[in-house]
């Protein structure tokens, strides 16, 4: 008497695979939450520093807010999944352009007269916004350059492999030129008992 094939094995293995997939999704969700929490902590720290500066030295805080406008634009407008990476890079470059003027104002005394002098200086705006532009260039131009370089390296590697294949064909003959698959085993015929 012919036995009916059971699918118990398939069911248990798919359940096991489903459980493994579910645990991997839970793990990914946890890592996403941890990344969001880490980004939120950094953002909270920046907000706390700005709020403290508003009470301690309002002109320096005003300069920071004005100078970091490109970063705030990324913060509020960017909706890409890699927003935190872009925000971190833009903040670092933008802060590098604003920080010298913040230190200069701190050394000269945080007054609104010094703030107006720096805000009215075209060179100060060139440095602050130029640093933000450098950050934007790193964010949007460098991936394109990296992809181009990688494509060139891959094509060079493919050319070298093609030459090696041609050398093997020349040495061993045309039989090694194609990847032949092993013949599939014939399926057993189902008996109708």
mmCIF file of C-alpha atoms in Angstrom:
data_model
loop_
_atom_site.group_PDB
_atom_site.id
_atom_site.type_symbol
_atom_site.label_atom_id
_atom_site.label_comp_id
_atom_site.label_asym_id
_atom_site.label_seq_id
_atom_site.Cartn_x
_atom_site.Cartn_y
_atom_site.Cartn_z
ATOM 1 C CA UNK A 1 0.000 0.000 0.000
ATOM 2 C CA UNK A 2 1.413 3.354 -0.986
ATOM 3 C CA UNK A 3 1.835 5.882 1.738
ATOM 4 C CA UNK A 4 0.736 9.419 1.266
ATOM 5 C CA UNK A 5 3.588 11.868 1.548
ATOM 6 C CA UNK A 6 3.345 13.811 4.746
ATOM 7 C CA UNK A 7 4.088 17.468 4.992
ATOM 8 C CA UNK A 8 4.879 17.405 8.672
ATOM 9 C CA UNK A 9 8.547 17.928 8.012
ATOM 10 C CA UNK A 10 7.863 20.873 5.750
ATOM 11 C CA UNK A 11 5.464 22.396 8.272
ATOM 12 C CA UNK A 12 7.824 22.125 11.186
ATOM 13 C CA UNK A 13 10.750 23.424 9.220
ATOM 14 C CA UNK A 14 8.723 26.338 7.895
ATOM 15 C CA UNK A 15 7.521 27.077 11.423
ATOM 16 C CA UNK A 16 11.105 26.978 12.598
ATOM 17 C CA UNK A 17 12.113 29.247 9.737
ATOM 18 C CA UNK A 18 9.188 31.521 10.547
ATOM 19 C CA UNK A 19 10.286 31.700 14.179
ATOM 20 C CA UNK A 20 13.856 32.419 13.122
ATOM 21 C CA UNK A 21 12.627 35.127 10.745
ATOM 22 C CA UNK A 22 10.429 36.616 13.453
ATOM 23 C CA UNK A 23 13.299 36.686 15.932
ATOM 24 C CA UNK A 24 15.508 38.334 13.299
ATOM 25 C CA UNK A 25 12.815 40.970 12.721
ATOM 26 C CA UNK A 26 12.541 41.568 16.478
ATOM 27 C CA UNK A 27 16.317 41.916 16.637
ATOM 28 C CA UNK A 28 16.255 44.431 13.758
ATOM 29 C CA UNK A 29 13.482 46.407 15.459
ATOM 30 C CA UNK A 30 15.490 46.494 18.692
ATOM 31 C CA UNK A 31 18.610 47.715 16.875
ATOM 32 C CA UNK A 32 16.510 50.368 15.091
ATOM 33 C CA UNK A 33 15.120 51.498 18.454
ATOM 34 C CA UNK A 34 18.639 51.604 19.903
ATOM 35 C CA UNK A 35 19.847 53.677 16.944
ATOM 36 C CA UNK A 36 16.884 56.033 17.304
ATOM 37 C CA UNK A 37 17.487 56.237 21.044
ATOM 38 C CA UNK A 38 21.186 57.027 20.494
ATOM 39 C CA UNK A 39 20.293 59.685 17.904
ATOM 40 C CA UNK A 40 17.640 61.063 20.240
ATOM 41 C CA UNK A 41 20.169 61.282 23.076
ATOM 42 C CA UNK A 42 22.599 63.265 20.918
ATOM 43 C CA UNK A 43 19.817 65.556 19.747
ATOM 44 C CA UNK A 44 18.655 66.023 23.333
ATOM 45 C CA UNK A 45 22.200 66.958 24.330
ATOM 46 C CA UNK A 46 22.411 69.577 21.559
ATOM 47 C CA UNK A 47 19.052 71.035 22.609
ATOM 48 C CA UNK A 48 20.168 71.119 26.250
ATOM 49 C CA UNK A 49 23.410 72.916 25.345
ATOM 50 C CA UNK A 50 21.521 75.469 23.223
ATOM 51 C CA UNK A 51 18.960 76.041 25.995
ATOM 52 C CA UNK A 52 21.729 76.518 28.556
ATOM 53 C CA UNK A 53 23.528 78.920 26.237
ATOM 54 C CA UNK A 54 20.315 80.930 25.847
ATOM 55 C CA UNK A 55 20.449 81.659 29.580
ATOM 56 C CA UNK A 56 24.233 81.988 29.994
ATOM 57 C CA UNK A 57 25.182 83.803 26.775
ATOM 58 C CA UNK A 58 22.204 84.655 24.550
ATOM 59 C CA UNK A 59 24.288 86.273 21.761
ATOM 60 C CA UNK A 60 26.401 83.117 21.373
ATOM 61 C CA UNK A 61 23.250 80.989 21.303
ATOM 62 C CA UNK A 62 21.774 83.308 18.661
ATOM 63 C CA UNK A 63 24.952 82.962 16.579
ATOM 64 C CA UNK A 64 24.801 79.180 16.941
ATOM 65 C CA UNK A 65 21.164 79.089 15.846
ATOM 66 C CA UNK A 66 21.813 81.360 12.860
ATOM 67 C CA UNK A 67 24.999 79.598 11.825
ATOM 68 C CA UNK A 68 23.542 76.101 12.164
ATOM 69 C CA UNK A 69 20.529 76.827 9.949
ATOM 70 C CA UNK A 70 21.614 74.286 7.255
ATOM 71 C CA UNK A 71 21.692 71.611 9.953
ATOM 72 C CA UNK A 72 18.220 72.597 11.153
ATOM 73 C CA UNK A 73 16.976 72.361 7.566
ATOM 74 C CA UNK A 74 18.238 68.757 7.376
ATOM 75 C CA UNK A 75 16.708 68.063 10.790
ATOM 76 C CA UNK A 76 13.216 69.233 9.874
ATOM 77 C CA UNK A 77 13.026 68.538 6.109
ATOM 78 C CA UNK A 78 14.956 65.332 5.393
ATOM 79 C CA UNK A 79 12.744 62.242 5.397
ATOM 80 C CA UNK A 80 15.264 59.697 4.090
ATOM 81 C CA UNK A 81 15.903 56.521 6.109
ATOM 82 C CA UNK A 82 19.541 57.549 6.580
ATOM 83 C CA UNK A 83 18.529 60.892 8.074
ATOM 84 C CA UNK A 84 20.530 60.431 11.279
ATOM 85 C CA UNK A 85 23.750 59.836 9.344
ATOM 86 C CA UNK A 86 23.167 62.859 7.139
ATOM 87 C CA UNK A 87 22.251 64.978 10.136
ATOM 88 C CA UNK A 88 25.380 63.953 12.047
ATOM 89 C CA UNK A 89 27.668 64.680 9.097
ATOM 90 C CA UNK A 90 26.034 68.016 8.315
ATOM 91 C CA UNK A 91 26.118 69.028 11.986
ATOM 92 C CA UNK A 92 29.814 68.190 12.272
ATOM 93 C CA UNK A 93 30.795 70.180 9.184
ATOM 94 C CA UNK A 94 28.459 73.064 9.989
ATOM 95 C CA UNK A 95 29.676 73.270 13.592
ATOM 96 C CA UNK A 96 33.259 73.350 12.345
ATOM 97 C CA UNK A 97 32.391 76.528 10.432
ATOM 98 C CA UNK A 98 30.426 78.163 13.268
ATOM 99 C CA UNK A 99 32.647 77.250 16.217
ATOM 100 C CA UNK A 100 35.532 79.662 15.483
ATOM 101 C CA UNK A 101 33.126 82.605 15.545
ATOM 102 C CA UNK A 102 31.481 81.347 18.727
ATOM 103 C CA UNK A 103 34.908 81.148 20.418
ATOM 104 C CA UNK A 104 35.824 84.571 19.073
ATOM 105 C CA UNK A 105 32.630 86.019 20.517
ATOM 106 C CA UNK A 106 33.239 84.295 23.834
ATOM 107 C CA UNK A 107 36.752 85.747 24.060
ATOM 108 C CA UNK A 108 35.601 89.271 23.163
ATOM 109 C CA UNK A 109 32.622 89.095 25.461
ATOM 110 C CA UNK A 110 29.199 87.851 24.484
ATOM 111 C CA UNK A 111 27.428 91.034 23.502
ATOM 112 C CA UNK A 112 24.845 91.809 20.874
ATOM 113 C CA UNK A 113 27.251 94.355 19.330
ATOM 114 C CA UNK A 114 29.740 91.533 18.641
ATOM 115 C CA UNK A 115 26.891 89.388 17.341
ATOM 116 C CA UNK A 116 25.828 92.084 14.870
ATOM 117 C CA UNK A 117 29.449 92.552 13.760
ATOM 118 C CA UNK A 118 29.852 88.827 13.022
ATOM 119 C CA UNK A 119 26.418 88.502 11.418
ATOM 120 C CA UNK A 120 27.199 91.498 9.195
ATOM 121 C CA UNK A 121 30.536 90.025 8.089
ATOM 122 C CA UNK A 122 30.329 88.369 4.668
ATOM 123 C CA UNK A 123 33.451 86.315 5.342
ATOM 124 C CA UNK A 124 31.867 84.812 8.476
ATOM 125 C CA UNK A 125 28.823 83.707 6.455
ATOM 126 C CA UNK A 126 31.100 82.335 3.739
ATOM 127 C CA UNK A 127 32.961 80.211 6.285
ATOM 128 C CA UNK A 128 29.830 79.000 8.116
ATOM 129 C CA UNK A 129 27.823 78.184 5.011
ATOM 130 C CA UNK A 130 30.900 76.962 3.115
ATOM 131 C CA UNK A 131 31.503 74.379 5.837
ATOM 132 C CA UNK A 132 27.864 73.311 5.526
ATOM 133 C CA UNK A 133 28.336 73.094 1.752
ATOM 134 C CA UNK A 134 31.378 70.882 2.270
ATOM 135 C CA UNK A 135 29.216 68.641 4.456
ATOM 136 C CA UNK A 136 26.572 68.493 1.737
ATOM 137 C CA UNK A 137 29.257 67.639 -0.826
ATOM 138 C CA UNK A 138 30.485 64.799 1.350
ATOM 139 C CA UNK A 139 26.936 63.520 1.753
ATOM 140 C CA UNK A 140 25.813 63.642 -1.865
ATOM 141 C CA UNK A 141 28.931 63.688 -4.038
ATOM 142 C CA UNK A 142 31.172 61.186 -2.273
ATOM 143 C CA UNK A 143 28.776 58.214 -2.624
ATOM 144 C CA UNK A 144 28.635 58.833 -6.373
ATOM 145 C CA UNK A 145 32.436 59.010 -6.545
ATOM 146 C CA UNK A 146 32.775 55.859 -4.445
ATOM 147 C CA UNK A 147 30.321 54.007 -6.703
ATOM 148 C CA UNK A 148 32.269 55.111 -9.794
ATOM 149 C CA UNK A 149 35.575 53.991 -8.331
ATOM 150 C CA UNK A 150 34.066 50.658 -7.289
ATOM 151 C CA UNK A 151 32.620 50.135 -10.754
ATOM 152 C CA UNK A 152 36.034 50.836 -12.309
ATOM 153 C CA UNK A 153 37.720 48.374 -9.950
ATOM 154 C CA UNK A 154 35.065 45.745 -10.678
ATOM 155 C CA UNK A 155 35.445 46.146 -14.443
ATOM 156 C CA UNK A 156 39.213 45.874 -14.085
ATOM 157 C CA UNK A 157 38.804 42.706 -12.036
ATOM 158 C CA UNK A 158 36.337 41.302 -14.610
ATOM 159 C CA UNK A 159 38.843 42.013 -17.399
ATOM 160 C CA UNK A 160 41.574 40.148 -15.511
ATOM 161 C CA UNK A 161 39.272 37.194 -14.853
ATOM 162 C CA UNK A 162 38.308 37.141 -18.552
ATOM 163 C CA UNK A 163 41.997 36.941 -19.475
ATOM 164 C CA UNK A 164 42.539 34.096 -17.005
ATOM 165 C CA UNK A 165 39.538 32.239 -18.423
ATOM 166 C CA UNK A 166 40.881 32.661 -21.954
ATOM 167 C CA UNK A 167 44.254 31.319 -20.818
ATOM 168 C CA UNK A 168 42.576 28.290 -19.238
ATOM 169 C CA UNK A 169 40.555 27.628 -22.396
ATOM 170 C CA UNK A 170 43.721 27.868 -24.468
ATOM 171 C CA UNK A 171 45.545 25.470 -22.145
ATOM 172 C CA UNK A 172 42.764 22.937 -21.400
ATOM 173 C CA UNK A 173 40.538 23.217 -24.420
ATOM 174 C CA UNK A 174 37.026 24.347 -25.150
ATOM 175 C CA UNK A 175 35.479 21.843 -22.704
ATOM 176 C CA UNK A 176 36.231 24.026 -19.702
ATOM 177 C CA UNK A 177 34.665 27.123 -21.192
ATOM 178 C CA UNK A 178 31.093 26.523 -20.132
ATOM 179 C CA UNK A 179 29.749 25.639 -16.748
ATOM 180 C CA UNK A 180 27.863 22.425 -17.239
ATOM 181 C CA UNK A 181 25.350 21.347 -14.683
ATOM 182 C CA UNK A 182 25.150 17.778 -13.537
ATOM 183 C CA UNK A 183 22.149 15.977 -15.005
ATOM 184 C CA UNK A 184 19.200 15.912 -12.665
ATOM 185 C CA UNK A 185 18.178 12.571 -11.271
ATOM 186 C CA UNK A 186 14.916 11.329 -12.771
ATOM 187 C CA UNK A 187 11.953 11.632 -10.442
ATOM 188 C CA UNK A 188 10.549 8.304 -9.313
ATOM 189 C CA UNK A 189 7.272 7.513 -10.991
ATOM 190 C CA UNK A 190 4.337 7.528 -8.599
ATOM 191 C CA UNK A 191 2.802 4.111 -8.375
ATOM 192 C CA UNK A 192 -0.960 3.987 -8.425
ATOM 193 C CA UNK A 193 -1.653 1.187 -5.959
#
